[in-house]
Amino acid sequence: MKPGPLYQRDRQWHPPALTPDYKTSVSRSPQYSMISLETTVSEITGPVFGHNDIDPIDKDLLSNYAKPGESPIGERIILHGRVLDENARPIPNTLVEIWQANAGGRYRHKKDTYLAPIDPNFGGCGRTISDADGYYHFRTVKPGAYPWRNWVNNWRPAHIHMSIFGTAFAQRLITQCYFEGDPLIAKCPIVNSIPDPQAVEQLTARLDLNATIPLDTIAYKFDIVVRGRRSILFENRPEGN
Amino acid sequence: MRQELNYLKETPSQTAGPYVHIGLAPGAAGFDIYRQELGWDIAGPNARGERIRVEGCVIDGMGSPIKDVLLEAWQANAEGIYAHPEHDGEVEEGFRGWGRVITDFDTGEWGFDTVKPGPVTNADGRVMAPHISLWIVARGINVGLQTRLYFEDEADANAADPVIGLIEWERRRQTLIARRSERDGKPVYRFDIKLQGQDETVFFDI
Ligand SMILES: [Fe+2]
């Protein structure tokens, strides 16, 4: 038994390309059908990262941009969880990158002009590599909601953008992590690009009191699942012959 | 009661949004935070094979270049070997085969330097023409788009490629072929990616 192609991606679980309530998708969504094929060696493989690529401080957004002795303003949180595949196997040694607005909802980006102030002690990005059991963790501040141009009055729920590699280029994924209890989740056209409410639940981090540091930092848990792989139990004949 | 299958569901995708640079290319967002950004050197100094440049634009349904795209490239070395433990064979010291680029905020142009990959033998023994896999994310793209860049000067290999062969329409196959020219004596391949329209690039559900 050896690992084979990836499981087919469930396109009815992901958002479709065209989601008119998220207006930017209208001119950026391919209209022809994608060509479907089983993953080849070009997609079963993918980049490998090691601890030489990043530094331990990269995962601590409370300190990775702060001046010595200072820290960003906002609710101190730990964001932690595991990277798993659809077979519930942990994915070790995989790169997880995050970015987010500060506690006021402002991004450190030359294109963000929202009137909430830049926090001089907050960069807003972090990265880490999952451990041998697939665990990852970051320390940061809880991001603020922010307005965006779509309808006249749209506000993004608090969210952290996440980028995950897995071990295969076809597992490559970008998503957003939301926080339980946020009333803006249900009103967001980007969230609502996802058709299945259960899938939205999967993007909603839970408060995890067991992982908090008492009198210091509150914690949220967010597991990430990348595509699983078939086991080759029997060799089949090549396609088309 | 029937048994449960107990598979997990893949985490659903969400758009990378307009500020993807903060996380994946912070220098472009306007600040320095990491000792090194990742993905700027695909081939490394020791890679054998032809040194090439690849350039293009990502064009939306209105015909405008998109200026907030991030692309990642994944390719084999000139011998057709991927820098990955599951692919048999050695790659040159420093060859990663993975790159990450963003489009210019004013023009929408992207480009990277690499070596031209060799043909790759798939697990089923069939040979794929030299190609670079590309993954494209941006504001307004809900799930990262996957496509492949093939090379104009590999016409015979392209004609025999099992993936190109899945595309029924000759016109659509052409959307995957990068056009070769020379600049300052160095080969440059042009690969514009069109998200909509009659010449919409072929994307793969792979
Ligand atoms: Fe955001």
Short mmCIF file of C-alpha atoms in Angstrom, two decimals, chain B residues 51-190:
data_model
loop_
_atom_site.label_atom_id
_atom_site.label_comp_id
_atom_site.label_asym_id
_atom_site.label_seq_id
_atom_site.Cartn_x
_atom_site.Cartn_y
_atom_site.Cartn_z
CA ARG B 51 18.49 30.06 -17.72
CA ILE B 52 15.22 31.70 -18.72
CA ARG B 53 12.90 34.51 -17.71
CA VAL B 54 9.12 34.09 -17.54
CA GLU B 55 6.82 37.12 -17.69
CA GLY B 56 3.18 37.93 -18.04
CA CYS B 57 0.03 39.61 -16.84
CA VAL B 58 -3.18 38.31 -15.33
CA ILE B 59 -6.08 39.90 -17.22
CA ASP B 60 -9.63 40.18 -15.90
CA GLY B 61 -12.92 39.97 -17.78
CA MET B 62 -12.82 43.68 -18.60
CA GLY B 63 -9.47 43.24 -20.33
CA SER B 64 -7.54 45.01 -17.57
CA PRO B 65 -4.39 43.65 -15.97
CA ILE B 66 -4.96 42.71 -12.33
CA LYS B 67 -2.56 44.55 -10.06
CA ASP B 68 -2.97 42.66 -6.81
CA VAL B 69 -2.19 39.09 -7.88
CA LEU B 70 0.20 36.71 -6.18
CA LEU B 71 1.50 33.77 -8.20
CA GLU B 72 3.42 30.72 -7.13
CA ALA B 73 5.39 28.50 -9.47
CA TRP B 74 6.36 24.85 -9.02
CA GLN B 75 8.65 23.08 -11.43
CA ALA B 76 11.13 20.27 -11.93
CA ASN B 77 14.80 20.87 -12.69
CA ALA B 78 16.31 20.49 -16.15
CA GLU B 79 16.47 16.71 -15.68
CA GLY B 80 12.77 16.57 -14.85
CA ILE B 81 13.22 15.93 -11.13
CA TYR B 82 11.21 17.70 -8.43
CA ALA B 83 12.92 18.81 -5.21
CA HIS B 84 10.66 16.61 -3.13
CA PRO B 85 11.27 13.37 -1.19
CA GLU B 86 8.63 11.48 -3.15
CA HIS B 87 10.30 12.06 -6.48
CA ASP B 88 13.28 9.78 -7.13
CA GLY B 89 16.48 11.47 -8.13
CA GLU B 90 18.69 14.29 -6.96
CA VAL B 91 18.38 17.99 -7.64
CA GLU B 92 21.25 20.47 -7.57
CA GLU B 93 22.21 22.02 -4.21
CA GLY B 94 20.01 25.08 -3.78
CA PHE B 95 17.42 24.10 -6.39
CA ARG B 96 13.94 24.39 -4.85
CA GLY B 97 11.73 24.58 -7.88
CA TRP B 98 9.30 26.86 -6.05
CA GLY B 99 8.82 30.56 -6.49
CA ARG B 100 6.49 33.31 -5.44
CA VAL B 101 5.96 36.60 -7.29
CA ILE B 102 3.53 39.47 -7.14
CA THR B 103 2.33 41.74 -9.88
CA ASP B 104 3.55 45.32 -10.14
CA PHE B 105 1.03 47.64 -8.43
CA ASP B 106 1.06 50.03 -11.42
CA THR B 107 1.32 47.79 -14.46
CA GLY B 108 0.14 44.35 -13.37
CA GLU B 109 3.29 42.74 -14.83
CA TRP B 110 4.91 39.79 -13.08
CA GLY B 111 8.07 37.88 -13.90
CA PHE B 112 10.64 35.46 -12.52
CA ASP B 113 14.00 33.98 -13.44
CA THR B 114 14.53 30.24 -13.40
CA VAL B 115 15.85 27.35 -15.46
CA LYS B 116 13.79 25.63 -18.08
CA PRO B 117 12.44 22.38 -16.63
CA GLY B 118 12.90 19.05 -18.35
CA PRO B 119 10.21 16.53 -19.27
CA VAL B 120 8.73 14.78 -16.23
CA THR B 121 7.83 11.10 -16.02
CA ASN B 122 4.58 10.55 -14.16
CA ALA B 123 3.92 7.67 -11.76
CA ASP B 124 2.07 5.82 -14.53
CA GLY B 125 5.20 5.93 -16.72
CA ARG B 126 3.85 8.51 -19.15
CA VAL B 127 6.07 11.48 -19.96
CA MET B 128 4.77 15.03 -19.58
CA ALA B 129 6.23 17.84 -21.69
CA PRO B 130 8.33 20.43 -19.81
CA HIS B 131 5.98 22.64 -17.83
CA ILE B 132 5.73 24.95 -14.82
CA SER B 133 2.69 24.64 -12.57
CA LEU B 134 1.22 27.99 -11.55
CA TRP B 135 -1.13 28.86 -8.70
CA ILE B 136 -2.87 32.23 -8.80
CA VAL B 137 -4.58 34.06 -5.95
CA ALA B 138 -5.99 37.58 -5.68
CA ARG B 139 -8.87 39.62 -4.39
CA GLY B 140 -12.01 38.31 -6.11
CA ILE B 141 -10.57 34.83 -6.67
CA ASN B 142 -12.37 32.55 -4.20
CA VAL B 143 -10.27 29.43 -4.74
CA GLY B 144 -6.67 29.64 -6.00
CA LEU B 145 -6.51 28.90 -9.74
CA GLN B 146 -4.20 26.22 -11.04
CA THR B 147 -2.79 26.21 -14.53
CA ARG B 148 0.33 25.05 -16.37
CA LEU B 149 2.81 26.90 -18.51
CA TYR B 150 4.20 24.92 -21.45
CA PHE B 151 6.94 26.09 -23.83
CA GLU B 152 6.48 27.15 -27.44
CA ASP B 153 9.75 25.55 -28.53
CA GLU B 154 8.66 22.10 -27.30
CA ALA B 155 6.03 21.51 -29.97
CA ASP B 156 6.61 17.76 -30.33
CA ALA B 157 6.59 17.13 -26.60
CA ASN B 158 3.51 19.33 -26.19
CA ALA B 159 1.70 17.39 -28.90
CA ALA B 160 2.32 14.17 -26.95
CA ASP B 161 1.58 15.62 -23.51
CA PRO B 162 -1.16 13.65 -21.74
CA VAL B 163 -2.50 16.70 -19.90
CA ILE B 164 -2.71 18.99 -22.94
CA GLY B 165 -4.31 16.03 -24.67
CA LEU B 166 -7.26 16.20 -22.30
CA ILE B 167 -8.23 19.59 -23.71
CA GLU B 168 -10.67 19.08 -26.52
CA TRP B 169 -10.28 22.45 -28.24
CA GLU B 170 -7.08 23.32 -30.09
CA ARG B 171 -7.70 27.03 -29.46
CA ARG B 172 -7.82 26.46 -25.72
CA ARG B 173 -4.63 24.39 -25.75
CA GLN B 174 -2.84 27.44 -27.10
CA THR B 175 -3.62 29.35 -23.90
CA LEU B 176 -1.08 27.17 -22.06
CA ILE B 177 1.83 27.83 -24.44
CA ALA B 178 4.33 30.51 -23.42
CA ARG B 179 5.79 32.46 -26.37
CA ARG B 180 9.56 32.62 -26.65
CA SER B 181 11.61 35.68 -27.53
CA GLU B 182 15.05 37.01 -26.61
CA ARG B 183 16.12 40.06 -24.65
CA ASP B 184 19.79 40.90 -24.14
CA GLY B 185 20.67 37.43 -25.34
CA LYS B 186 18.49 35.73 -22.74
CA PRO B 187 15.35 33.74 -23.52
CA VAL B 188 12.12 35.31 -22.28
CA TYR B 189 8.83 33.44 -22.25
CA ARG B 190 5.62 35.47 -22.28
#
